[in-house]
Tab-separated table of C-alpha atoms and ligand atoms in Angstrom:
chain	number	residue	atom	x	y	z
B	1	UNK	CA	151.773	20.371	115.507
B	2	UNK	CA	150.593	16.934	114.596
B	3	UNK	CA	152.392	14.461	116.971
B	4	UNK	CA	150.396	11.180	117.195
B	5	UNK	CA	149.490	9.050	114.458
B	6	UNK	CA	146.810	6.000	115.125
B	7	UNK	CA	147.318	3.210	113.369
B	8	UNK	CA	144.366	0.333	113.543
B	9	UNK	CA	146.078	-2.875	113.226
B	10	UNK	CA	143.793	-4.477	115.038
B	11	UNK	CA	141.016	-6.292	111.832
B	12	UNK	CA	140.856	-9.849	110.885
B	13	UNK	CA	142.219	-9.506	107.365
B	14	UNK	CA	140.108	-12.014	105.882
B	15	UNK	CA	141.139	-11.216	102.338
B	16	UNK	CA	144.705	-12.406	103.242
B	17	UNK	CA	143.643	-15.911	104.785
B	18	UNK	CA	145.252	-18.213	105.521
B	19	UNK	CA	148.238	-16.590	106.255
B	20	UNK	CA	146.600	-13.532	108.620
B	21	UNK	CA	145.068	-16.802	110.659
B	22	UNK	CA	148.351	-17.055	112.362
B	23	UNK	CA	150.285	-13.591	111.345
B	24	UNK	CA	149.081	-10.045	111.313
B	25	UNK	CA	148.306	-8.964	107.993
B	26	UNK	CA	150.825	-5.637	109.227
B	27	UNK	CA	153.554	-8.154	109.216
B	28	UNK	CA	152.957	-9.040	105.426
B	29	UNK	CA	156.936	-8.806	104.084
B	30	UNK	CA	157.776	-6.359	101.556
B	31	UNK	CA	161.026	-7.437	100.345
B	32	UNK	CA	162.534	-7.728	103.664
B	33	UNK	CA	160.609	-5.851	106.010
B	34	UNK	CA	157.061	-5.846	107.159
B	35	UNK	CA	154.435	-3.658	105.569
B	36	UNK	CA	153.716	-1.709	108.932
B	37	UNK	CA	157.481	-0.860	109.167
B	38	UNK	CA	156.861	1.329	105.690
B	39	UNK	CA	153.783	3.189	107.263
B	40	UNK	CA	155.665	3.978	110.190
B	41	UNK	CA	158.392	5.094	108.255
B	42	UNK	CA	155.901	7.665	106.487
B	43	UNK	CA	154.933	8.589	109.788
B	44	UNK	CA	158.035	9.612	111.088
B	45	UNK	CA	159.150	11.196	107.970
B	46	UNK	CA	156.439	13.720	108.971
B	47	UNK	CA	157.259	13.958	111.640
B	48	UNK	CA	155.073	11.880	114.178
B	49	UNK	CA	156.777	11.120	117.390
B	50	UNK	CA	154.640	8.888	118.910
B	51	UNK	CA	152.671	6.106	117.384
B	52	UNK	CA	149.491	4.588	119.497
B	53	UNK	CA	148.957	0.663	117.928
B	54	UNK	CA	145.498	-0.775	118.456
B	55	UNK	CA	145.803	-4.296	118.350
B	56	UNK	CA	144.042	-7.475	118.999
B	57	UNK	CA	144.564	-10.849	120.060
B	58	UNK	CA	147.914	-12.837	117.881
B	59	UNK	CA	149.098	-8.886	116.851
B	60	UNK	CA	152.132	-9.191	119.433
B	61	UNK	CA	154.382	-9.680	116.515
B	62	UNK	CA	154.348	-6.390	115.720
B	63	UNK	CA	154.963	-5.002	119.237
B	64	UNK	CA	158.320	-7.858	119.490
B	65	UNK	CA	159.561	-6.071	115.926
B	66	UNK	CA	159.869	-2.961	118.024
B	67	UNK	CA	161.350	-4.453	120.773
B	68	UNK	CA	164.678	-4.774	121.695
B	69	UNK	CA	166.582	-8.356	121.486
B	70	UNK	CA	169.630	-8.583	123.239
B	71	UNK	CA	170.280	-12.442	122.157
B	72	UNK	CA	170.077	-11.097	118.604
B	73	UNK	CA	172.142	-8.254	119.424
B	74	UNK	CA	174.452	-10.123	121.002
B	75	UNK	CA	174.809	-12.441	118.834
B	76	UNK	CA	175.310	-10.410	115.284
B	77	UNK	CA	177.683	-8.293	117.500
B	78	UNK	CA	179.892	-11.243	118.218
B	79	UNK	CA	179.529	-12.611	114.397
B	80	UNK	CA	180.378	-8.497	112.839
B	81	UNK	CA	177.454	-8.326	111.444
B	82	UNK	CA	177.566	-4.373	112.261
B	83	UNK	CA	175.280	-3.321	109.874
B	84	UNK	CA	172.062	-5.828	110.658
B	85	UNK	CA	172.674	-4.632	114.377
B	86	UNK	CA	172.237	-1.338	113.694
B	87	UNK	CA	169.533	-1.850	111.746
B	88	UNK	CA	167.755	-3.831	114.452
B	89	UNK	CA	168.692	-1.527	116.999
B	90	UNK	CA	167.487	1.058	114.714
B	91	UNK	CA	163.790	-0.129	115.128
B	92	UNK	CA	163.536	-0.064	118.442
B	93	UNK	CA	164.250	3.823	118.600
B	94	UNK	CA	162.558	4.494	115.654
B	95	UNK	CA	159.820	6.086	118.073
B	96	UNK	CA	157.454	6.093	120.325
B	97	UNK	CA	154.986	2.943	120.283
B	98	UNK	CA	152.212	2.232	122.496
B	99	UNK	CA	149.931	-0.245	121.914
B	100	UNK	CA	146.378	-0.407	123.080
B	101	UNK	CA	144.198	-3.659	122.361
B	102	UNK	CA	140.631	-3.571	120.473
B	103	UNK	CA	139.160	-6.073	121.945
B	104	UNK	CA	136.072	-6.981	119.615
B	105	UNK	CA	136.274	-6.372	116.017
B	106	UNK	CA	133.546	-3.622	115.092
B	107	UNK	CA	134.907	-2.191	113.160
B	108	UNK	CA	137.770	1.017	111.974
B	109	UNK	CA	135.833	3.557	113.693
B	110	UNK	CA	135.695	1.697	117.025
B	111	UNK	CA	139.200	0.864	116.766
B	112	UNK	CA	140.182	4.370	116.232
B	113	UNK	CA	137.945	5.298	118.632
B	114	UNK	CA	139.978	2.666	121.025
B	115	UNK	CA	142.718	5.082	121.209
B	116	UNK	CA	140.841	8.611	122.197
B	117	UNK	CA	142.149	8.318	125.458
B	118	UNK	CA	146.043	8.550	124.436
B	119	UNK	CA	145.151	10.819	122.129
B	120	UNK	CA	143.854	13.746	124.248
B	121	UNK	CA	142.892	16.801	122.924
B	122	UNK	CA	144.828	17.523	119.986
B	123	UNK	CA	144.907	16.811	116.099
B	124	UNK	CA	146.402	13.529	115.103
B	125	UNK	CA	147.050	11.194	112.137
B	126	UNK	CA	145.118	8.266	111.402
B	127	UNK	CA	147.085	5.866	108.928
B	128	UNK	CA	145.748	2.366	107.642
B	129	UNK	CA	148.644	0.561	107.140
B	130	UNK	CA	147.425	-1.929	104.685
B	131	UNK	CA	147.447	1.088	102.358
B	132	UNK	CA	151.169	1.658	101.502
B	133	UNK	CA	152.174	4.517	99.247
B	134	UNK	CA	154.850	5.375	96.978
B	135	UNK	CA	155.401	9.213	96.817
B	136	UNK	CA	157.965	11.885	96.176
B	137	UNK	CA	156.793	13.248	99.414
B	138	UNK	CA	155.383	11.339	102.046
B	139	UNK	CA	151.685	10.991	101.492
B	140	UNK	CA	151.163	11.947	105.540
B	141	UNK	CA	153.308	14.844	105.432
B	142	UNK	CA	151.422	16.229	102.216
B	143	UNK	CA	148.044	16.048	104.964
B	144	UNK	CA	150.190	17.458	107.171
B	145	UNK	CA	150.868	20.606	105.350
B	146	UNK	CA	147.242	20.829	104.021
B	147	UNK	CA	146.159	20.759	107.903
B	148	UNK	CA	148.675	23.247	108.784
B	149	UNK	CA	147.253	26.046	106.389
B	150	UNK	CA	143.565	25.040	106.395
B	151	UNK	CA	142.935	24.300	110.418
B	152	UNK	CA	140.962	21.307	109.502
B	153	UNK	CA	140.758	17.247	109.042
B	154	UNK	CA	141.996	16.334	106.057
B	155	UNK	CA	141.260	13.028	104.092
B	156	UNK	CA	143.657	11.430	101.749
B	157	UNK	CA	141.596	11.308	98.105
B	158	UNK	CA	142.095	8.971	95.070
B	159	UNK	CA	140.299	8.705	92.097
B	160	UNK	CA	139.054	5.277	91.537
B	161	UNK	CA	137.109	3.637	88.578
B	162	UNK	CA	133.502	4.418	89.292
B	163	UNK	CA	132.213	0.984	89.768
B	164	UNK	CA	134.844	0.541	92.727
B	165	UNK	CA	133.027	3.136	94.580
B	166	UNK	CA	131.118	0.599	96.344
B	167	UNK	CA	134.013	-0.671	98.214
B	168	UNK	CA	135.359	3.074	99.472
B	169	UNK	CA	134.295	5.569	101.805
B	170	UNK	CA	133.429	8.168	98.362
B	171	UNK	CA	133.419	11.654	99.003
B	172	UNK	CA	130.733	14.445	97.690
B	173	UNK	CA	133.172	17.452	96.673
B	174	UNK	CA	131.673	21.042	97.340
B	175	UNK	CA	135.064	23.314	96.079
B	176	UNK	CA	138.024	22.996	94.234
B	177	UNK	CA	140.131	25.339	96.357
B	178	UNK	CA	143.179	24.342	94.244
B	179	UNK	CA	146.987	22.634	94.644
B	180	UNK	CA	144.616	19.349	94.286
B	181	UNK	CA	142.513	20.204	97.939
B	182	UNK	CA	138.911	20.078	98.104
B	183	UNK	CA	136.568	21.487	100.597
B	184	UNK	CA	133.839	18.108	101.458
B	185	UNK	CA	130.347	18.711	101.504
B	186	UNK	CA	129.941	15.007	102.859
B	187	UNK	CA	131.021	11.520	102.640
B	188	UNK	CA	129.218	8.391	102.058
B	189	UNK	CA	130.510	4.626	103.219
B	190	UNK	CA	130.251	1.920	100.686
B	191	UNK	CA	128.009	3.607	98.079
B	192	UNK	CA	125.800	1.085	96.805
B	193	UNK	CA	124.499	3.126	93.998
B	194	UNK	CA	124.506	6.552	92.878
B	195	UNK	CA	128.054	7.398	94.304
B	196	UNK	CA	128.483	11.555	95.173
B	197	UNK	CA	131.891	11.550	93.123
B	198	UNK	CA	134.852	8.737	92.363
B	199	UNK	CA	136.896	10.205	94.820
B	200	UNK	CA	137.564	7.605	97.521
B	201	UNK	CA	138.819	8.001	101.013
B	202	UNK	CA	142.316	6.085	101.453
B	203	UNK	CA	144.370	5.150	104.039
B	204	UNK	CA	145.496	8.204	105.590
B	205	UNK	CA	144.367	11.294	107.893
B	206	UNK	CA	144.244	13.777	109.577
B	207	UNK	CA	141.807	14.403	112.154
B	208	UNK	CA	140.529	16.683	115.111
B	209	UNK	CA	139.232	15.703	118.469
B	210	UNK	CA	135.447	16.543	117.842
B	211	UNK	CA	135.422	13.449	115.623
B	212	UNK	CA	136.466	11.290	118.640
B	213	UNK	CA	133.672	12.688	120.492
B	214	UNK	CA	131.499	12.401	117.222
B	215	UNK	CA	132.440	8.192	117.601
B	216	UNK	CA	131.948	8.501	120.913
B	217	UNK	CA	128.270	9.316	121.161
B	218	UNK	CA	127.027	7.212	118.328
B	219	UNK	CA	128.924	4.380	120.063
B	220	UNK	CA	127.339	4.525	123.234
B	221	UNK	CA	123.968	3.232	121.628
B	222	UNK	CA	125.106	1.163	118.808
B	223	UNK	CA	128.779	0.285	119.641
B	224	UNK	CA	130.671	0.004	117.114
B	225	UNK	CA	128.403	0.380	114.430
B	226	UNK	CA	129.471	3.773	113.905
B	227	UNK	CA	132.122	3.898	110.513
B	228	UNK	CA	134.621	6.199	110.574
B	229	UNK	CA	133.464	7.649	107.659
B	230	UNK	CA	129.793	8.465	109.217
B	231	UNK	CA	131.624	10.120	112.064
B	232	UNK	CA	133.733	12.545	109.755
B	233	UNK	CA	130.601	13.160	108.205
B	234	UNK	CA	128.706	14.339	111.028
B	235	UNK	CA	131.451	17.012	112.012
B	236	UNK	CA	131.308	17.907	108.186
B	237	UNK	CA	128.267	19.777	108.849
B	238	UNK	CA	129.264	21.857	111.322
B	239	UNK	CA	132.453	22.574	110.244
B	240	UNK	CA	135.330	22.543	107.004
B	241	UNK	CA	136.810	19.162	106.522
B	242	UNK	CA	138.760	18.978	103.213
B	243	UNK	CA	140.485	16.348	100.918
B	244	UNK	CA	143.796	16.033	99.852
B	245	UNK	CA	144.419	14.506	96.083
B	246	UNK	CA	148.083	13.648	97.336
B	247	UNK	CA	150.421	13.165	94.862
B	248	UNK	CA	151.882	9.107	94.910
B	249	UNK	CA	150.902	6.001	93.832
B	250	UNK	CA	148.612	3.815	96.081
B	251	UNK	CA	149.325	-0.152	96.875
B	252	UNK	CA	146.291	-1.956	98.798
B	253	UNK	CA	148.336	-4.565	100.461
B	254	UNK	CA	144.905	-5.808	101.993
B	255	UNK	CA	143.944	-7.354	99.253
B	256	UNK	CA	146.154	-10.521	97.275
B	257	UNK	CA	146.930	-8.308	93.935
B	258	UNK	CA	147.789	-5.066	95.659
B	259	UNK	CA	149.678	-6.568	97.939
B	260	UNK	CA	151.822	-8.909	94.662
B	261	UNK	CA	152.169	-4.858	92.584
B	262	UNK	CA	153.360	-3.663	96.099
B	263	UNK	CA	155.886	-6.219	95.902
B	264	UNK	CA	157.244	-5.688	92.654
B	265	UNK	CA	156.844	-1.181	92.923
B	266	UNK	CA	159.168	-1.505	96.202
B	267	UNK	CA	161.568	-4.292	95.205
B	268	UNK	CA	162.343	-2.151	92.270
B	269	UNK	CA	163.074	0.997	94.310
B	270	UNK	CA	165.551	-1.204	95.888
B	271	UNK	CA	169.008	-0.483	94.725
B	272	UNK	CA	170.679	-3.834	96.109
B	273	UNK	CA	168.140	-5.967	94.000
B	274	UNK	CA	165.964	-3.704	91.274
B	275	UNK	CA	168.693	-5.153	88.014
B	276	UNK	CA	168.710	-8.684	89.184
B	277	UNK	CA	164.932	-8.360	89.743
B	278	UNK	CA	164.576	-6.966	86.165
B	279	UNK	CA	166.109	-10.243	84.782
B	280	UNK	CA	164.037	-12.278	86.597
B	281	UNK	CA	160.892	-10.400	85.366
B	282	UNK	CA	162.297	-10.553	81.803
B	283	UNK	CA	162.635	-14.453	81.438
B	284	UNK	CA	159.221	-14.883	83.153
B	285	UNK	CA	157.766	-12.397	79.964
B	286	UNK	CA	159.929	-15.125	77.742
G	301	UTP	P1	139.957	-3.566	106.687
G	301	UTP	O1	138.712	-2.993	106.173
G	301	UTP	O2	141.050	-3.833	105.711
G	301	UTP	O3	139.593	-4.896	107.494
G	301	UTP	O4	140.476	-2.615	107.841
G	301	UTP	P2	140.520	-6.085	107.919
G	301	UTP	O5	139.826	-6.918	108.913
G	301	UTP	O6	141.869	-5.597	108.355
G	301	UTP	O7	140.767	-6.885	106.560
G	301	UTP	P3	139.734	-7.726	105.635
G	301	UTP	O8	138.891	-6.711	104.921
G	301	UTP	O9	138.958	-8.664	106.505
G	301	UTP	O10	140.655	-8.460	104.708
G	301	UTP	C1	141.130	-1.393	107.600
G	301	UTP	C2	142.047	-1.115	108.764
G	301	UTP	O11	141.291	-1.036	109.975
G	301	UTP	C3	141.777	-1.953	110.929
G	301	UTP	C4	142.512	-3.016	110.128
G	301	UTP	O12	143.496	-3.661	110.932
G	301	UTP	C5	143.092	-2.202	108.986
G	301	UTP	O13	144.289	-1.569	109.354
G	301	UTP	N1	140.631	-2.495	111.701
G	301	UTP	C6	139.507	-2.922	111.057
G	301	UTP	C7	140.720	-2.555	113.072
G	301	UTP	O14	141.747	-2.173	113.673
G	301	UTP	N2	139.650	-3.049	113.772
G	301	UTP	C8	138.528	-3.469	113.165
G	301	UTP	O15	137.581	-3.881	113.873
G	301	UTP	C9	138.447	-3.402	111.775
């Protein structure tokens, strides 16, 4: 049912300067691919089939990653280097990726908002991909199911420490309904004291139409100044939104330390390099 996933890659990422000055933060490596290459790997696993970018000004390194290069091609196909070309091949059919551009920064909502047009009318998947995820199942595909049997957005939910609050969207939970989903009473941006719960919102969604419409009007007055959050929020009232306690571990490869524990959590699920890895770790300890 859900066949679109947005993904904003379209912010500043100030808290990874100076490298995001000349390189998306999306294009951060994690062991030898980029960090947007594992969120749409989650999305496909879910089955997405087409992925809408919103970008910005220096992002087109991301749209030449899923572009085809024949010199490359050519070239690792005259060297035998079979398996690189299929891999590189690989990424260019991984799906489908348009890209639309954000051209101020105001924000998530606006940039999700950015994309309502090649969304149309049905649900889709929102998925930050600063926020990478370790999980037996795909964190997306856990939404996914949630959606199916509920018929409404549903909000990836973590507990944090409570005096993180302030930098989350934090959630006020009206029912346990069980199998860790929650029916929302409302949702509050960047608490700045007396947070509704320690449930924060991460990185992934799933979302309905009215809350495109929801951005929409408050951003023909104030544009941009609408937060996603506020825009879930107001389509709370009227109707059930829930949150999903998904089962995986969460890496915030926004910030400098999420992004080094990313680093080390995915090198280690890496076959090819987790023992050598482990020695390295174990004479740094010495
Ligand atoms: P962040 O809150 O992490 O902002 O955005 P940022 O600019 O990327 O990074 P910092 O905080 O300055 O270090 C969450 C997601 O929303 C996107 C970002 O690209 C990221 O995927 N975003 C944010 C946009 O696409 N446009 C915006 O105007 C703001």
């Amino acid at each position: 049912m859900i066949k679109k996933a947005i993904i904003p890659a379209a912010g500043f990422g100030t808290r990874m300067l100076p490298y995001t000055k000349a390189v998306p933060k999306e294009m951060i490596t994690l062991v030898d691919r980029p960090a947007i290459d594992y969120a749409i790997d989650e999305a496909v696993s879910a089955g997405i089939e087409e992925i809408i970018l919103v970008t910005s000004k220096s992002k087109n390194l991301i749209e030449d990653y899923y572009d085809r290069y024949f010199e490359l091609e050519n070239a690792l196909e005259k060297s035998g280097k079979k398996d690189a070309l299929e891999e590189i091949v690989g990424l260019a059919g991984k799906c489908r990726i348009v890209s639309v551009r954000q051209k101020e920064q105001l924000g998530l909502g606006h940039a999700v908002y950015c994309a309502a047009d090649l969304v149309g009318d049905e649900p889709f998947a929102v998925i930050l991909p600063d926020d990478l995820f370790l999980a037996t199942k795909p964190v997306l595909a856990q939404l996914k199911d949630a959606y199916e049997k509920n018929n409404g957005p549903v909000l990836a939910i973590n507990e944090v420490p409570i005096e993180d609050t302030s930098k989350y969207g934090v959630v006020d939970i009206e029912r346990d309904l069980g199998g860790s989903l929650f029916k929302l009473k409302s949702m509050v941006e960047k608490p700045k004291k007396n947070p509704p719960s320690n449930f924060a919102i991460v990185g992934r969604y799933i979302l309905t139409r009215d809350i495109l419409d929801e951005l929409y009007k408050t951003s023909r007055g104030a544009l941009g100044e609408i937060q996603l959050t506020d825009a879930i929020n107001a389509v709370a009232k009227r109707k059930e939104v829930y949150g999903l306690a998904y089962e995986g571990r969460r890496f915030d490869c926004g910030s400098k330390i999420g992004y080094l524990e990313a680093v080390v959590n995915f090198t280690m699920q890496r076959e090819d390099l987790r023992q050598d890895f482990i020695k390295i770790i174990e004479k740094i300890k010495k």
